Amino acid sequence: MRAGPFERSPRDRRKTDILQEGEARFRALVQNSFDIITIHDSNGVTIYESPAASRVLGYPPGTLIGKTPFETLHPKDVARAREAFDALLRGEVSAAPVLMRFRHADGSWIHLEALGNNLLEHPGIRGIVLTSRDVTERKRAEERVQYLANYDVLTGLPNRFLMQDRLTQVIAHAHRNRLRVALMHIDLDRFKVVNETLGHYVGDALLKQAAERVRKATREADTVARVGGDEFTIVFPNVTSLQALSAAAEVMLDDLSRAFPGEGQELFVSASVGISLYPEDAGSVDELIKHADAAMSTAKHLGRNNFQFFTADMNQEVQERMLIEAGLRTAIQRDELSLLYQPKIDLATRRIFGAEALLRWKHPKLGMISPSRFVPVAEEAGLVGQIGEWVLHAACRQIREWQDAGYSLQVAVNVSARQFQEYDVAELVMDIMRDTGVLAKNLELELTESAVMNDAEASIITLERLAALGVQIAIDDFGTGYSSLSYLKRLPLDLLKIDQSFVRDISSDPNDAAIVRAIITLARSLGIKVIAEGVENEAQLAFLNAYGCQYAQGYLFGRPLTNLQFVKLVTTGELEQNIA
Ligand code: C2E
Ligand code: MG
Ligand code: MG
């Protein structure tokens, strides 16, 4: 049966149902969507807002209707939003979502990511449809990541990356405008000690305060960054007076050497500061950084708590130091170290009674380098323990060989200050003596005055342990450092070595003669023997004899020799003839 003209056919009815069903479904989708859906007329005025709008933005439903969204956007985002809206009006399809900040009812900014569709021609809509998604959480996370990548969390200062970035911009600007840029590298002295003895909590608190002092000593335009554990740099974008820059460095040093309050006590650090200049010292960011660093290292070597401008010499010096340090790490494995033996003479019998073992290093590139050059580098690089251990081992093996051959020779081994202070030298000596079978009386240790006096109480304990083993103990370079007489009395010493600087002019400079005589008298009253170093001629020897010096060492008797040369000298008796 056919349906009448006014009756809907079952097919039509089904179509309507489906349509109605579909409409309800879409309405529900829009109503429940997490995204805000808004419809705007061609002027941008809002004619529809979905419920998500009030949920996300906090306004009562309908608040947006009759207004344009531009009124509630962040001022910096308005132009971009208008541009995108105009593009939609022209019929362009938006390629990427537009990011903008929308004011929430509580005053905060909500980050929205909006996509638009021009449906002005669509009979059911007749508007521009925007779908906006709340991406505030994501933006916050991104900002946090951005912050962490560019800032130091502890001090809130820019980190190394941001500093390099700024420096790059500053240099480009300076290049165009013929300005001078300064980079100041600040490294705290002794911070490691604070951190290690009082803990990281106290260390962190000190760093925060130090950062604050550095920041306060600079101006708005300067970038202060924390570029390492206890290192800061400052970028001065426009330096007009080097004098003013020096004055700024002075202020910085003063500020940082004042007491830092910490955990119920006052803490003291100081700083070493290096400065490099663009364009004088460097043409690139990397070079400028490297040179400020080199100048800072020089400031450290000059005794800390001072500032230095970079010089070309420094660069060479630093490069050589780096070459030395790099080479030192492998010197032992590559068998580049050796010992020479300089004879020590008993002036009463005119016989060799022993030797001083002197370290030699044949660097693959630099050739023979003096221990006075590389031992300080080894100390600083933390390699002196290994090297000192090698020296003791090598010397003791040699002593054992001589013992076995029937020679009774006392061999002195130099122990560096750092090695003495930071390692258990007594324990090491005990182990090596046991391993090599060296008789204690044949081993002597040479320590400088400052190594021993730096922490005299601790030195007494270590030296007594060594003395208990029967090892001889000598104070090297005596007279050049400082000694406390009361401590000198309490230390178990066997020998004072008069520094060669006093011996050199003993026959011409009455002051030096007086000093040498005083040292001999002092030693005698303490019951300690004396040896003069650096004896090069007969005149010096005559004076030493006249003052009653017991032992001597120097080119007059023999230069530092290889073990074979040394043994030959001992056995041929060439020496007695030499000085007879
Ligand atoms: P030092 O212990 O005071 O050694 C004496 C230095 O004076 C040696 O220099 C020696 O070669 C030199 N000398 C000896 N007689 C004369 C002389 O008549 N005239 C002059 N002008 N110089 C003389 P060297 O071997 O270059 O060693 C320099 C310093 O390096 C040593 O001073 C010592 O402090 C250190 N050193 C040497 N070997 C070692 C070592 O194995 N370990 C450590 N830690 N330091 C060492
Ligand atoms: Mg010595
Ligand atoms: Mg000496």
XYZ file of C-alpha atoms and ligand atoms in Angstrom:
628
model
C 0.000 0.000 0.000
C 1.296 3.432 -0.916
C 1.269 6.200 1.591
C -0.875 9.246 1.042
C 0.714 12.555 -0.022
C 0.566 14.055 3.527
C 1.697 11.035 5.293
C 5.329 10.438 5.851
C 6.624 7.234 4.497
C 8.420 4.915 6.963
C 11.604 5.695 5.072
C 11.129 9.444 5.617
C 10.322 8.903 9.230
C 13.442 6.914 9.714
C 15.418 9.768 8.100
C 13.967 12.335 10.505
C 14.665 10.122 13.485
C 18.176 9.649 12.361
C 18.550 13.398 11.850
C 17.120 14.156 15.271
C 19.243 11.504 16.846
C 22.316 12.920 15.106
C 21.549 16.465 16.227
C 21.156 15.344 19.846
C 24.377 13.448 19.591
C 26.256 16.462 18.223
C 24.732 18.781 20.787
C 25.830 16.381 23.526
C 29.321 16.293 22.042
C 29.587 20.080 22.012
C 28.088 20.322 25.516
C 30.492 17.813 26.974
C 33.592 18.643 24.986
C 36.623 19.650 27.003
C 37.456 22.054 24.210
C 35.708 25.413 24.120
C 33.641 25.859 21.017
C 32.593 29.407 20.127
C 30.883 30.921 17.117
C 31.591 34.515 16.055
C 30.095 36.875 13.526
C 32.275 38.525 10.940
C 33.230 41.270 13.425
C 34.457 38.693 15.883
C 31.513 39.165 18.271
C 30.700 35.925 20.053
C 27.252 34.564 19.236
C 27.618 31.114 20.814
C 29.769 29.652 23.579
C 29.863 26.014 24.606
C 29.637 25.102 28.316
C 33.378 24.399 28.384
C 33.924 28.176 28.112
C 32.673 28.898 31.607
C 34.283 25.731 32.961
C 37.727 26.666 31.611
C 37.598 30.443 31.958
C 35.619 30.710 35.191
C 32.938 33.183 34.013
C 29.175 32.542 34.439
C 27.692 30.919 31.327
C 26.931 33.401 28.557
C 29.399 36.018 29.692
C 31.311 35.961 26.409
C 28.222 36.437 24.268
C 28.018 39.871 22.613
C 31.713 40.606 23.121
C 34.794 39.911 21.035
C 37.479 37.661 22.529
C 40.094 40.311 21.752
C 38.983 42.299 24.800
C 40.008 39.553 27.165
C 43.250 38.493 25.498
C 46.743 39.239 26.753
C 47.749 42.560 25.119
C 50.752 40.912 23.516
C 48.595 38.281 21.813
C 45.867 40.554 20.374
C 47.615 41.401 17.096
C 48.389 37.772 16.350
C 44.814 36.706 17.147
C 43.327 39.416 14.893
C 45.602 38.456 12.073
C 44.513 34.835 12.324
C 40.849 35.873 12.489
C 41.191 38.063 9.391
C 42.807 35.192 7.551
C 39.793 33.051 8.408
C 37.475 35.774 7.104
C 39.405 35.783 3.819
C 38.638 32.103 3.594
C 42.110 30.821 4.369
C 42.228 27.523 6.155
C 44.215 27.809 9.392
C 47.277 25.633 9.127
C 48.450 25.591 12.734
C 46.651 26.378 15.982
C 47.065 29.905 17.330
C 48.386 30.173 20.859
C 47.045 32.952 23.033
C 46.558 33.860 26.641
C 43.025 34.487 27.809
C 42.207 36.202 31.088
C 40.552 33.827 33.585
C 37.851 35.215 35.876
C 40.353 35.002 38.759
C 42.796 37.255 36.898
C 45.316 34.568 35.904
C 46.183 33.770 32.293
C 44.870 30.647 30.587
C 46.859 29.464 27.591
C 44.510 28.520 24.759
C 45.362 26.819 21.530
C 42.699 27.758 18.969
C 41.771 26.434 15.545
C 39.188 28.199 13.381
C 36.780 27.376 10.574
C 34.985 29.844 8.349
C 31.375 28.599 8.265
C 29.784 31.984 7.435
C 28.214 30.444 4.334
C 26.927 27.381 6.186
C 23.148 27.845 6.494
C 22.952 26.200 9.917
C 25.833 28.164 11.467
C 26.630 31.409 9.649
C 29.700 32.208 11.667
C 33.367 31.647 12.340
C 33.769 28.590 14.555
C 36.671 28.464 16.962
C 37.755 25.382 18.874
C 40.028 26.365 21.750
C 41.895 23.963 23.974
C 43.274 24.755 27.432
C 47.041 24.061 27.230
C 48.024 25.949 30.401
C 49.465 22.879 32.138
C 51.532 21.989 29.107
C 52.779 25.578 28.759
C 53.769 25.645 32.431
C 55.711 22.410 32.034
C 57.388 23.790 28.934
C 58.290 26.996 30.727
C 59.703 24.977 33.618
C 61.825 22.914 31.259
C 62.921 26.099 29.545
C 63.823 27.601 32.923
C 65.739 24.538 34.036
C 67.670 24.526 30.779
C 68.719 28.136 31.225
C 68.866 28.870 34.929
C 70.622 27.525 37.966
C 68.025 26.268 40.421
C 70.031 26.976 43.583
C 70.833 30.637 42.967
C 68.248 31.546 40.324
C 71.070 32.942 38.189
C 71.438 32.193 34.473
C 73.486 29.055 33.884
C 76.413 28.495 31.523
C 74.186 27.997 28.460
C 72.234 31.192 28.914
C 75.442 33.073 29.711
C 77.011 31.867 26.463
C 73.878 32.850 24.612
C 73.873 36.332 26.086
C 77.597 36.701 25.522
C 77.110 35.814 21.857
C 74.472 38.518 21.508
C 76.519 41.031 23.468
C 79.574 40.441 21.293
C 77.575 40.747 18.071
C 76.170 44.032 19.351
C 79.607 45.214 20.457
C 81.031 44.327 17.066
C 78.437 46.451 15.257
C 78.759 49.357 17.650
C 82.487 49.207 18.337
C 82.043 48.578 22.051
C 84.333 46.818 24.475
C 83.016 43.777 26.368
C 84.543 42.309 29.509
C 84.085 38.818 30.841
C 84.859 38.333 34.510
C 85.370 34.801 35.799
C 85.086 34.396 39.558
C 86.130 31.239 41.365
C 85.673 30.943 45.106
C 88.773 29.954 47.056
C 88.532 27.190 49.620
C 84.840 26.575 48.932
C 85.554 22.877 48.564
C 86.811 22.788 52.130
C 83.598 24.343 53.451
C 81.518 21.924 51.419
C 83.485 18.880 52.481
C 83.893 19.702 56.149
C 80.538 21.337 56.916
C 78.353 19.553 54.395
C 76.405 20.453 51.283
C 73.641 22.196 53.181
C 76.043 24.797 54.539
C 77.872 24.889 51.197
C 74.649 25.596 49.309
C 73.662 28.351 51.715
C 77.057 29.975 51.264
C 76.782 29.768 47.469
C 73.401 31.461 47.559
C 74.786 34.315 49.613
C 77.863 34.586 47.414
C 75.644 34.726 44.311
C 73.642 37.497 45.925
C 76.787 39.501 46.730
C 78.075 39.133 43.184
C 74.714 40.165 41.763
C 74.512 43.198 44.056
C 77.938 44.375 42.942
C 76.816 44.573 39.303
C 74.392 46.660 37.288
C 71.140 45.755 35.573
C 72.703 45.450 32.128
C 75.396 43.023 33.296
C 74.677 39.302 33.144
C 75.695 37.368 36.232
C 75.734 33.610 35.759
C 76.645 30.575 37.806
C 78.734 28.476 35.484
C 80.052 25.768 37.791
C 80.013 24.537 41.385
C 81.683 27.592 42.889
C 82.220 29.579 39.715
C 80.440 32.682 38.510
C 80.884 34.842 35.465
C 79.801 38.361 34.737
C 79.326 39.758 31.247
C 79.890 43.520 31.083
C 78.358 44.561 27.747
C 79.937 47.995 27.460
C 83.185 48.769 29.274
C 84.338 52.331 28.878
C 86.982 52.439 31.592
C 89.363 49.680 32.611
C 89.917 51.538 35.845
C 86.235 51.293 36.672
C 86.351 47.601 35.783
C 89.311 47.059 38.126
C 87.452 48.936 40.828
C 84.460 46.638 40.290
C 86.731 43.618 40.651
C 88.151 45.055 43.890
C 84.668 45.553 45.282
C 83.800 41.992 44.311
C 86.864 40.610 46.101
C 86.074 42.696 49.193
C 82.459 41.594 49.265
C 83.332 37.940 48.905
C 86.024 37.961 51.572
C 83.668 39.307 54.227
C 82.345 36.725 56.679
C 79.394 34.605 55.589
C 77.022 33.741 58.413
C 76.435 29.993 58.492
C 75.125 27.405 60.942
C 76.126 29.233 64.105
C 79.559 30.231 62.870
C 81.155 32.680 60.492
C 82.567 31.235 57.306
C 85.341 32.798 55.290
C 86.134 32.231 51.665
C 87.742 34.538 49.150
C 87.793 34.644 45.392
C 90.177 34.501 42.468
C 89.090 36.619 39.544
C 90.165 36.614 35.888
C 89.124 39.169 33.297
C 89.285 39.007 29.515
C 88.297 41.702 27.046
C 86.681 41.785 23.642
C 88.031 42.703 21.128
C 91.558 43.029 22.616
C 92.008 39.474 23.935
C 89.697 37.389 21.838
C 87.648 37.325 18.675
C 85.127 34.698 19.693
C 82.946 33.750 22.611
C 84.874 30.538 23.253
C 88.177 32.315 23.283
C 86.927 35.038 25.581
C 85.697 32.417 28.047
C 88.943 30.458 27.822
C 91.028 33.543 28.444
C 89.023 34.736 31.437
C 89.528 31.239 32.819
C 93.287 31.405 32.201
C 93.489 34.763 33.968
C 91.540 33.282 36.898
C 94.003 30.359 37.142
C 96.853 32.831 37.275
C 95.101 34.705 40.064
C 94.882 31.393 41.958
C 98.561 30.675 41.453
C 99.415 34.129 42.662
C 97.988 33.227 46.034
C 94.230 33.673 45.570
C 92.088 36.638 46.659
C 93.205 38.786 43.704
C 92.176 39.610 40.158
C 94.143 39.424 36.930
C 93.609 40.716 33.418
C 94.358 38.185 30.707
C 97.730 38.495 28.955
C 99.119 36.562 25.999
C 101.842 35.029 28.222
C 99.168 33.576 30.408
C 97.734 31.749 27.498
C 101.021 30.084 26.778
C 101.536 29.358 30.439
C 98.085 27.808 30.727
C 98.590 25.779 27.579
C 101.838 24.450 28.910
C 100.226 23.616 32.219
C 97.489 21.751 30.408
C 100.053 19.857 28.374
C 101.914 19.001 31.561
C 98.776 17.935 33.379
C 97.577 15.779 30.491
C 101.017 14.165 30.183
C 101.338 13.575 33.922
C 98.320 11.299 33.919
C 100.115 8.789 31.750
C 103.748 9.503 32.668
C 103.977 6.535 35.014
C 102.477 3.959 32.635
C 104.644 5.206 29.823
C 107.719 4.872 31.963
C 108.715 8.494 31.486
C 109.759 9.109 35.086
C 113.206 8.401 36.458
C 115.313 9.250 39.480
C 118.753 10.822 39.600
C 120.978 10.696 42.667
C 122.972 13.650 43.880
C 125.814 12.779 46.261
C 125.753 14.027 49.831
C 129.125 14.529 51.477
C 130.238 14.159 55.075
C 132.586 17.105 55.447
C 134.573 15.502 58.307
C 135.527 12.391 56.308
C 135.039 13.902 52.826
C 133.136 10.793 51.856
C 129.832 10.265 50.129
C 127.483 9.050 52.824
C 124.327 9.160 50.795
C 122.327 10.764 48.039
C 119.234 12.813 47.378
C 116.859 11.187 44.917
C 115.693 13.806 42.410
C 112.800 13.170 40.104
C 113.108 13.605 36.339
C 110.376 13.505 33.705
C 110.934 13.207 30.015
C 107.785 14.717 28.507
C 107.072 13.381 24.988
C 106.608 16.905 23.594
C 108.294 19.285 26.007
C 111.395 17.201 26.708
C 113.009 17.142 30.162
C 110.947 19.135 32.651
C 112.092 20.169 36.093
C 110.212 18.846 39.100
C 109.839 22.437 40.308
C 107.676 22.921 37.221
C 105.556 19.762 37.267
C 105.279 18.849 40.954
C 103.070 21.913 41.653
C 100.861 20.929 38.686
C 100.680 17.379 40.005
C 99.694 18.736 43.417
C 96.910 20.803 41.947
C 95.644 18.085 39.630
C 95.475 15.584 42.478
C 98.161 13.410 40.922
C 100.872 13.943 43.489
C 99.829 10.900 45.505
C 100.475 8.542 42.606
C 103.712 10.219 41.640
C 104.999 10.398 45.197
C 104.237 6.724 45.616
C 106.155 5.920 42.438
C 109.161 7.931 43.669
C 109.214 6.194 47.047
C 108.947 2.789 45.417
C 111.674 3.500 42.883
C 114.009 4.991 45.492
C 113.483 2.083 47.887
C 114.109 -0.497 45.158
C 117.373 1.315 44.462
C 118.294 1.440 48.143
C 117.663 -2.299 48.400
C 119.910 -2.926 45.391
C 122.702 -0.909 46.990
C 122.115 -2.621 50.323
C 122.509 -5.999 48.605
C 125.687 -4.806 46.904
C 127.092 -3.919 50.303
C 126.905 -0.127 50.178
C 125.630 1.733 53.177
C 124.084 4.821 51.687
C 121.420 7.085 53.112
C 119.004 8.116 50.399
C 116.755 11.138 50.808
C 113.369 11.232 49.107
C 111.415 14.475 48.652
C 107.819 14.419 49.823
C 105.598 17.218 48.502
C 103.528 19.326 50.864
C 100.235 18.140 49.413
C 101.359 14.522 49.543
C 102.335 14.919 53.186
C 99.098 16.665 54.152
C 96.596 14.617 52.194
C 97.975 11.104 52.221
C 99.020 8.767 54.975
C 102.730 8.946 54.244
C 103.696 6.954 57.350
C 101.504 4.055 56.278
C 102.846 4.212 52.731
C 106.460 4.237 53.898
C 105.786 1.276 56.164
C 104.241 -0.726 53.306
C 107.017 0.091 50.883
C 109.740 -0.675 53.405
C 108.167 -4.053 53.995
C 107.784 -4.744 50.270
C 111.321 -3.751 49.365
C 113.183 -4.815 52.492
C 114.840 -1.448 52.930
C 116.585 -0.762 56.223
C 115.073 2.268 57.929
C 118.426 3.894 58.554
C 119.015 4.061 54.797
C 115.864 6.032 54.101
C 115.436 9.722 54.743
C 112.402 11.877 53.959
C 112.702 15.537 53.015
C 109.808 17.833 53.835
C 109.655 21.586 53.381
C 109.181 23.882 56.344
C 105.768 25.034 55.215
C 104.552 21.473 54.607
C 105.337 20.658 58.228
C 104.325 23.931 59.874
C 101.024 24.310 58.035
C 99.352 21.973 60.500
C 102.115 21.430 63.017
C 100.060 19.339 65.441
C 99.107 16.857 62.739
C 102.698 16.872 61.476
C 104.016 15.906 64.891
C 101.818 12.804 64.894
C 102.829 11.713 61.386
C 106.504 12.437 61.920
C 106.531 10.500 65.197
C 105.086 7.492 63.411
C 107.832 7.797 60.812
C 110.501 8.307 63.446
C 109.240 5.199 65.219
C 109.988 3.252 62.044
C 113.570 4.507 62.258
C 113.329 6.650 59.122
C 115.405 9.859 59.045
C 113.534 13.128 58.735
C 114.925 16.291 57.147
C 113.535 19.782 56.712
C 114.269 20.927 53.158
C 114.898 24.498 51.967
C 115.218 25.577 55.578
C 115.081 29.334 56.064
C 112.834 30.083 53.101
C 109.515 29.317 54.759
C 108.419 30.062 58.269
C 109.138 27.952 61.292
C 107.880 28.130 64.788
C 110.810 27.470 67.089
C 108.618 25.877 69.700
C 107.340 23.387 67.171
C 110.798 22.811 65.782
C 111.726 21.656 69.264
C 108.825 19.222 69.434
C 109.316 17.636 66.000
C 111.392 14.462 65.769
C 113.872 15.897 63.250
C 117.282 14.540 62.240
C 118.444 17.104 59.739
C 118.042 20.698 58.557
C 118.904 21.450 54.937
C 120.143 25.026 54.535
C 118.530 26.399 51.406
C 120.822 27.038 48.474
C 119.757 30.677 48.238
C 121.721 31.386 51.460
C 124.687 29.281 50.436
C 125.005 30.963 47.039
C 126.306 34.285 48.367
C 127.687 33.098 51.682
C 131.183 34.382 50.855
C 130.054 37.808 49.625
C 126.864 38.686 51.470
C 127.302 39.141 55.236
C 123.548 38.722 55.761
C 123.534 35.322 54.148
C 126.658 34.376 56.074
C 124.929 35.396 59.307
C 121.811 33.407 58.432
C 123.814 30.277 57.655
C 125.716 30.610 60.906
C 122.487 31.099 62.821
C 120.909 28.010 61.263
C 123.957 25.909 62.158
C 123.879 27.189 65.733
C 120.148 26.586 65.985
C 120.479 23.039 64.678
C 123.270 22.277 67.059
C 121.320 23.544 70.066
C 118.374 21.384 69.001
C 120.663 18.389 68.556
C 119.951 18.202 64.813
C 122.477 17.751 62.016
C 122.848 20.299 59.193
C 123.493 19.941 55.504
C 124.191 22.814 53.113
C 122.586 22.636 49.671
C 123.874 24.098 46.413
C 127.573 24.181 47.248
C 129.255 25.120 43.983
C 132.731 26.409 44.865
C 135.632 26.166 47.290
C 134.981 29.559 48.849
C 131.517 28.465 49.936
C 132.927 25.202 51.248
C 135.566 27.035 53.280
C 132.912 29.142 55.007
C 130.751 26.107 55.760
C 133.723 24.287 57.217
C 134.612 27.281 59.331
C 131.061 27.478 60.745
C 131.063 23.793 61.605
C 128.545 22.578 59.010
C 128.616 18.779 58.984
C 127.324 17.838 55.531
C 127.149 19.338 52.072
C 125.589 18.735 48.701
C 126.121 20.609 45.421
C 127.688 20.750 41.988
C 131.130 21.033 43.574
C 130.816 17.398 44.649
C 128.559 16.079 41.992
C 125.501 16.851 39.927
C 122.452 14.648 40.065
C 123.616 11.354 38.490
C 122.097 8.157 37.149
C 122.395 5.178 39.498
C 125.303 3.770 37.449
C 127.176 7.071 37.395
C 126.548 7.449 41.102
C 127.853 3.985 41.985
C 130.941 4.633 39.884
C 131.590 7.828 41.788
C 131.205 6.025 45.092
C 133.521 3.141 44.125
C 136.271 4.924 42.200
C 136.833 7.473 44.916
C 137.166 10.101 42.219
C 135.458 12.415 44.570
C 138.055 12.465 47.349
C 140.622 13.611 44.849
C 138.270 16.273 43.599
C 137.904 18.061 46.895
C 141.178 17.172 48.530
P 115.329 20.407 46.410
O 114.788 19.257 47.133
O 115.745 21.590 47.206
O 116.471 19.852 45.507
C 117.656 20.532 45.246
C 117.614 21.114 43.903
O 118.798 21.876 43.711
C 117.619 20.072 42.781
O 116.896 20.625 41.685
C 119.093 19.984 42.451
O 119.350 19.517 41.150
C 119.518 21.414 42.604
N 120.945 21.534 42.921
C 121.725 20.646 43.546
N 122.985 21.138 43.689
C 122.990 22.355 43.150
C 123.994 23.374 42.996
O 125.157 23.230 43.370
N 123.615 24.545 42.383
C 122.358 24.736 41.947
N 122.073 25.897 41.382
N 121.368 23.807 42.068
C 121.682 22.629 42.676
P 115.876 19.769 40.925
O 116.326 18.373 40.782
O 115.489 20.522 39.703
O 114.654 19.733 41.910
C 113.986 20.889 42.233
C 113.011 20.666 43.351
O 111.975 19.777 42.936
C 113.622 19.989 44.557
O 114.240 20.951 45.348
C 112.422 19.394 45.221
O 111.757 20.354 46.001
C 111.562 19.035 44.054
N 111.695 17.606 43.796
C 112.693 16.925 43.217
N 112.442 15.612 43.197
C 111.258 15.439 43.805
C 110.456 14.310 44.112
O 110.810 13.141 43.851
N 109.277 14.514 44.742
C 108.875 15.780 45.056
N 107.714 15.917 45.678
N 109.600 16.861 44.797
C 110.791 16.707 44.173
Mg 115.166 18.121 48.547
Mg 116.169 22.102 48.895
